[in-house]
CSV table of C-alpha atoms in Angstrom, one decimal:
chain,number,residue,atom,x,y,z
A,1,GLY,CA,-0.6,-15.3,9.9
A,2,GLY,CA,-1.4,-15.8,6.0
A,3,ILE,CA,-0.2,-15.1,3.5
A,4,ILE,CA,-1.0,-13.0,-0.4
A,5,THR,CA,0.5,-15.0,-3.1
A,6,GLN,CA,-0.1,-12.8,-6.2
A,7,THR,CA,1.1,-14.5,-10.5
A,8,PRO,CA,3.2,-13.8,-12.0
A,9,LYS,CA,4.9,-11.5,-10.2
A,10,PHE,CA,6.3,-9.5,-14.1
A,11,LEU,CA,4.7,-10.1,-16.5
A,12,ILE,CA,5.7,-8.4,-20.5
A,13,GLY,CA,2.8,-8.3,-22.6
A,14,GLN,CA,1.9,-7.3,-26.8
A,15,GLU,CA,-0.3,-4.4,-27.6
A,16,GLY,CA,-3.5,-5.5,-27.6
A,17,GLN,CA,-3.0,-9.1,-25.9
A,18,LYS,CA,-5.1,-9.8,-23.3
A,19,LEU,CA,-3.7,-11.0,-19.8
A,20,THR,CA,-4.4,-12.5,-16.5
A,21,LEU,CA,-2.9,-12.3,-13.4
A,22,LYS,CA,-3.5,-13.7,-10.5
A,23,CYS,CA,-4.1,-13.8,-6.6
A,24,GLN,CA,-4.3,-16.1,-3.8
A,25,GLN,CA,-5.5,-15.5,-0.3
A,26,ASN,CA,-5.5,-17.8,2.7
A,27,PHE,CA,-6.5,-15.6,5.2
A,28,ASN,CA,-10.0,-17.7,4.3
A,29,HIS,CA,-10.9,-13.0,4.2
A,30,ASP,CA,-14.8,-12.4,2.0
A,31,THR,CA,-12.8,-9.4,0.8
A,32,MET,CA,-10.6,-9.5,-1.6
A,33,TYR,CA,-9.6,-6.5,-4.4
A,34,TRP,CA,-7.7,-5.2,-7.5
A,35,TYR,CA,-5.6,-2.1,-7.2
A,36,ARG,CA,-3.9,0.2,-10.0
A,37,GLN,CA,-0.6,1.8,-9.0
A,38,ASP,CA,1.3,4.0,-11.7
A,39,SER,CA,4.7,5.0,-10.7
A,40,GLY,CA,5.3,7.4,-7.7
A,41,LYS,CA,1.0,7.5,-7.7
A,42,GLY,CA,-1.9,6.1,-5.2
A,43,LEU,CA,-3.6,3.3,-5.8
A,44,ARG,CA,-6.4,3.3,-7.8
A,45,LEU,CA,-9.5,0.7,-6.8
A,46,ILE,CA,-10.3,-1.2,-10.2
A,47,TYR,CA,-12.9,-4.2,-8.8
A,48,TYR,CA,-13.8,-5.8,-5.1
A,49,SER,CA,-15.4,-8.5,-4.0
A,50,ILE,CA,-17.6,-8.8,-1.5
A,51,THR,CA,-18.1,-12.8,-1.3
A,52,GLU,CA,-17.2,-15.7,-4.0
A,53,ASN,CA,-18.6,-14.8,-6.4
A,54,ASP,CA,-19.6,-11.4,-6.0
A,55,LEU,CA,-18.3,-7.7,-8.4
A,56,GLN,CA,-17.9,-5.1,-7.4
A,57,LYS,CA,-16.2,-1.9,-10.5
A,58,GLY,CA,-13.7,0.7,-7.9
A,59,ASP,CA,-13.0,3.8,-9.6
A,60,LEU,CA,-10.9,2.0,-12.7
A,61,SER,CA,-12.9,-1.1,-14.1
A,62,GLU,CA,-12.8,0.6,-17.9
A,63,GLY,CA,-10.5,-2.0,-19.8
A,64,TYR,CA,-10.8,-4.7,-18.0
A,65,ASP,CA,-12.8,-8.4,-16.4
A,66,ALA,CA,-12.5,-10.3,-12.6
A,67,SER,CA,-13.5,-12.5,-11.8
A,68,ARG,CA,-14.0,-15.1,-7.8
A,69,GLU,CA,-14.3,-18.1,-8.7
A,70,LYS,CA,-13.4,-19.6,-5.1
A,71,LYS,CA,-13.2,-17.2,-1.3
A,72,SER,CA,-9.8,-17.7,-2.0
A,73,SER,CA,-8.5,-16.5,-5.3
A,74,PHE,CA,-8.8,-13.6,-7.4
A,75,SER,CA,-8.2,-13.0,-11.4
A,76,LEU,CA,-8.1,-9.5,-13.3
A,77,THR,CA,-7.9,-9.6,-16.9
A,78,VAL,CA,-6.3,-6.5,-18.7
A,79,THR,CA,-8.4,-7.0,-21.9
A,80,SER,CA,-6.3,-5.4,-24.4
A,81,ALA,CA,-3.1,-4.3,-23.1
A,82,GLN,CA,-2.2,-0.3,-23.6
A,83,LYS,CA,1.2,0.7,-25.1
A,84,ASN,CA,3.7,1.4,-23.1
A,85,GLU,CA,1.5,0.6,-20.3
A,86,MET,CA,3.7,-0.3,-16.8
A,87,ALA,CA,1.8,-0.6,-13.2
A,88,VAL,CA,2.4,-2.2,-10.6
A,89,PHE,CA,-1.3,-4.7,-9.8
A,90,LEU,CA,-1.8,-4.7,-5.6
A,91,CYS,CA,-3.8,-7.6,-4.4
A,92,ALA,CA,-5.6,-7.2,-0.9
A,93,SER,CA,-8.3,-8.9,0.8
A,94,SER,CA,-10.0,-7.7,4.5
A,95,ILE,CA,-12.4,-10.3,6.4
A,96,GLY,CA,-15.2,-7.4,5.3
A,97,VAL,CA,-15.3,-4.4,3.0
A,98,GLY,CA,-13.5,-1.4,4.8
A,99,ASP,CA,-11.5,-3.0,7.5
A,100,THR,CA,-8.5,-3.6,7.9
A,101,GLN,CA,-6.6,-5.3,4.6
A,102,TYR,CA,-4.1,-7.3,3.8
A,103,PHE,CA,-1.4,-6.8,0.7
A,104,GLY,CA,0.6,-8.8,-1.7
A,105,PRO,CA,3.8,-7.9,-2.5
A,106,GLY,CA,2.2,-7.0,-6.6
A,107,THR,CA,2.9,-8.2,-10.0
A,108,ARG,CA,4.8,-5.7,-12.7
A,109,LEU,CA,3.4,-5.1,-16.1
A,110,LEU,CA,5.1,-4.0,-18.6
A,111,VAL,CA,3.7,-3.4,-22.0
A,112,LEU,CA,5.6,-3.4,-25.1
B,1,ALA,CA,-17.8,13.0,-2.2
B,2,GLN,CA,-15.4,11.2,0.5
B,3,SER,CA,-11.9,12.2,0.2
B,4,VAL,CA,-8.6,11.8,2.1
B,5,THR,CA,-5.6,14.6,1.4
B,6,GLN,CA,-2.0,13.6,2.6
B,7,PRO,CA,-1.4,17.1,1.6
B,8,ASP,CA,2.9,16.6,1.0
B,9,ALA,CA,4.5,14.2,-1.0
B,10,ARG,CA,7.8,14.3,0.2
B,11,VAL,CA,9.4,14.9,3.1
B,12,THR,CA,12.8,14.7,4.2
B,13,VAL,CA,14.7,14.8,6.9
B,14,SER,CA,17.6,13.6,9.8
B,15,GLU,CA,18.4,10.7,11.1
B,16,GLY,CA,17.3,11.0,14.7
B,17,ALA,CA,14.8,13.6,14.0
B,18,SER,CA,11.1,14.2,14.7
B,19,LEU,CA,8.8,13.0,11.9
B,20,GLN,CA,5.0,14.5,11.1
B,21,LEU,CA,3.5,13.2,8.0
B,22,ARG,CA,-0.3,14.8,7.2
B,23,CYS,CA,-3.7,13.7,6.8
B,24,LYS,CA,-7.4,15.2,6.4
B,25,TYR,CA,-10.1,13.5,5.7
B,26,SER,CA,-13.6,14.8,4.3
B,27,TYR,CA,-16.4,14.0,5.7
B,28,SER,CA,-19.0,14.1,8.3
B,29,ALA,CA,-18.8,11.1,10.8
B,30,THR,CA,-16.5,9.7,12.3
B,31,PRO,CA,-14.6,6.8,9.7
B,32,TYR,CA,-12.2,4.0,10.6
B,33,LEU,CA,-9.0,5.5,9.9
B,34,PHE,CA,-5.4,3.8,9.0
B,35,TRP,CA,-1.8,4.2,7.5
B,36,TYR,CA,0.0,1.9,5.6
B,37,VAL,CA,3.1,1.8,4.5
B,38,GLN,CA,5.1,1.0,0.9
B,39,TYR,CA,9.0,-1.1,1.3
B,40,PRO,CA,10.8,-0.3,-2.2
B,41,ARG,CA,9.1,-3.3,-4.4
B,42,GLN,CA,6.8,-4.6,-2.1
B,43,GLY,CA,3.1,-4.4,-1.6
B,44,LEU,CA,1.4,-2.2,1.6
B,45,GLN,CA,1.4,-2.8,5.1
B,46,LEU,CA,-0.5,-2.0,8.1
B,47,LEU,CA,0.9,0.4,11.0
B,48,LEU,CA,-1.9,1.6,13.0
B,49,LYS,CA,-5.4,2.0,13.2
B,50,TYR,CA,-7.9,3.4,14.5
B,51,TYR,CA,-11.1,2.6,15.1
B,52,SER,CA,-13.0,4.5,18.4
B,53,GLY,CA,-11.8,5.5,22.0
B,54,ASP,CA,-8.3,7.0,22.5
B,55,PRO,CA,-7.6,9.6,20.0
B,56,VAL,CA,-3.9,8.4,20.2
B,57,VAL,CA,-3.4,5.1,18.6
B,58,GLN,CA,0.2,4.0,18.9
B,59,GLY,CA,1.8,1.4,15.9
B,60,VAL,CA,4.4,-0.8,14.9
B,61,ASN,CA,7.8,0.6,15.0
B,62,GLY,CA,7.7,3.5,17.7
B,63,PHE,CA,5.2,5.4,15.4
B,64,GLU,CA,2.0,6.6,16.6
B,65,ALA,CA,-1.4,8.4,15.2
B,66,GLU,CA,-3.6,11.5,16.4
B,67,PHE,CA,-6.8,11.1,15.6
B,68,SER,CA,-8.3,15.1,15.7
B,69,LYS,CA,-12.2,15.7,15.2
B,70,SER,CA,-12.1,18.7,15.0
B,71,ASN,CA,-9.6,19.4,12.5
B,72,SER,CA,-10.9,16.3,10.9
B,73,SER,CA,-6.9,14.5,10.8
B,74,PHE,CA,-5.4,11.6,11.1
B,75,HIS,CA,-1.4,13.3,11.5
B,76,LEU,CA,1.2,9.6,11.6
B,77,ARG,CA,4.1,10.7,14.3
B,78,LYS,CA,7.5,9.6,14.8
B,79,ALA,CA,10.3,10.9,18.3
B,80,SER,CA,13.7,9.6,16.2
B,81,VAL,CA,13.4,8.3,12.6
B,82,HIS,CA,15.7,5.7,11.1
B,83,TRP,CA,17.1,5.5,7.7
B,84,SER,CA,15.3,2.2,7.3
B,85,ASP,CA,11.6,4.0,7.9
B,86,SER,CA,12.7,5.8,4.0
B,87,ALA,CA,9.3,4.6,2.6
B,88,VAL,CA,5.7,5.3,1.2
B,89,TYR,CA,3.2,6.3,3.7
B,90,PHE,CA,-0.3,5.9,3.1
B,91,CYS,CA,-3.2,7.5,5.2
B,92,ALA,CA,-6.3,5.5,4.1
B,93,VAL,CA,-10.1,6.3,5.9
B,94,SER,CA,-13.6,3.9,5.7
B,95,MET,CA,-16.8,4.8,6.8
B,96,ARG,CA,-19.0,3.6,9.3
B,97,THR,CA,-21.6,1.4,7.6
B,98,ASN,CA,-22.6,-1.4,6.0
B,99,ASN,CA,-19.9,-1.9,2.2
B,100,ASN,CA,-17.9,1.2,2.7
B,101,ARG,CA,-14.5,0.3,0.5
B,102,ILE,CA,-11.9,1.1,2.4
B,103,PHE,CA,-10.1,5.0,0.1
B,104,PHE,CA,-6.4,5.9,-0.4
B,105,GLY,CA,-4.4,8.8,-0.1
B,106,ASP,CA,-2.3,9.6,-2.7
B,107,GLY,CA,0.8,8.3,-0.6
B,108,THR,CA,3.5,10.7,0.8
B,109,GLN,CA,7.1,10.0,0.2
B,110,LEU,CA,9.5,9.7,3.5
B,111,VAL,CA,13.4,9.8,2.6
B,112,VAL,CA,15.6,9.9,6.0
B,113,LYS,CA,19.3,11.5,4.8
B,114,PRO,CA,22.0,9.7,7.2
């Protein structure tokens, strides 16, 4: 088995701040994903990466940047945090796009 | 455009009762189908998946789901729920072509009353 680690677990930021979330997986999966989940809502895909150094925009990429420098890691940057923003960011990985995804525990963001 | 619909935002059942959570998709071909569960303050975990073959697939913890091509559905069932089954359940589909991502439904919150 493998595991997905997301850091930090909690992130408190200020309005306008640039914030970076990190994700590591040891499944040796090619594909990684970032989702945003608002309270009581479903998942919205922000970015995904089919392989190292690849980036694909999802449905909610505006306001975010992503980086996949290594096969095992995928970072997400909130380019300018919005006041009162509160959401959970979930990272996932899979062997290939469309295959079973394995999820991390999430990073909880609060912007003051 | 491809979509996944979970028509029930919230389902409440009594412990020991049977359960069905509904999922419908819109796509002309048969997709890959998944059910995931999310417990409070955790990520999603795979319950079961359907790729082909027997339309009834078994998952973990006594869950099963049935694929219906004629109804474009993949409903999740359990014969007897336990209070620990309280969680949010997500249906998901992906197309059987290269580089086609998984689409998730909005989720159904299951509340099991003691």
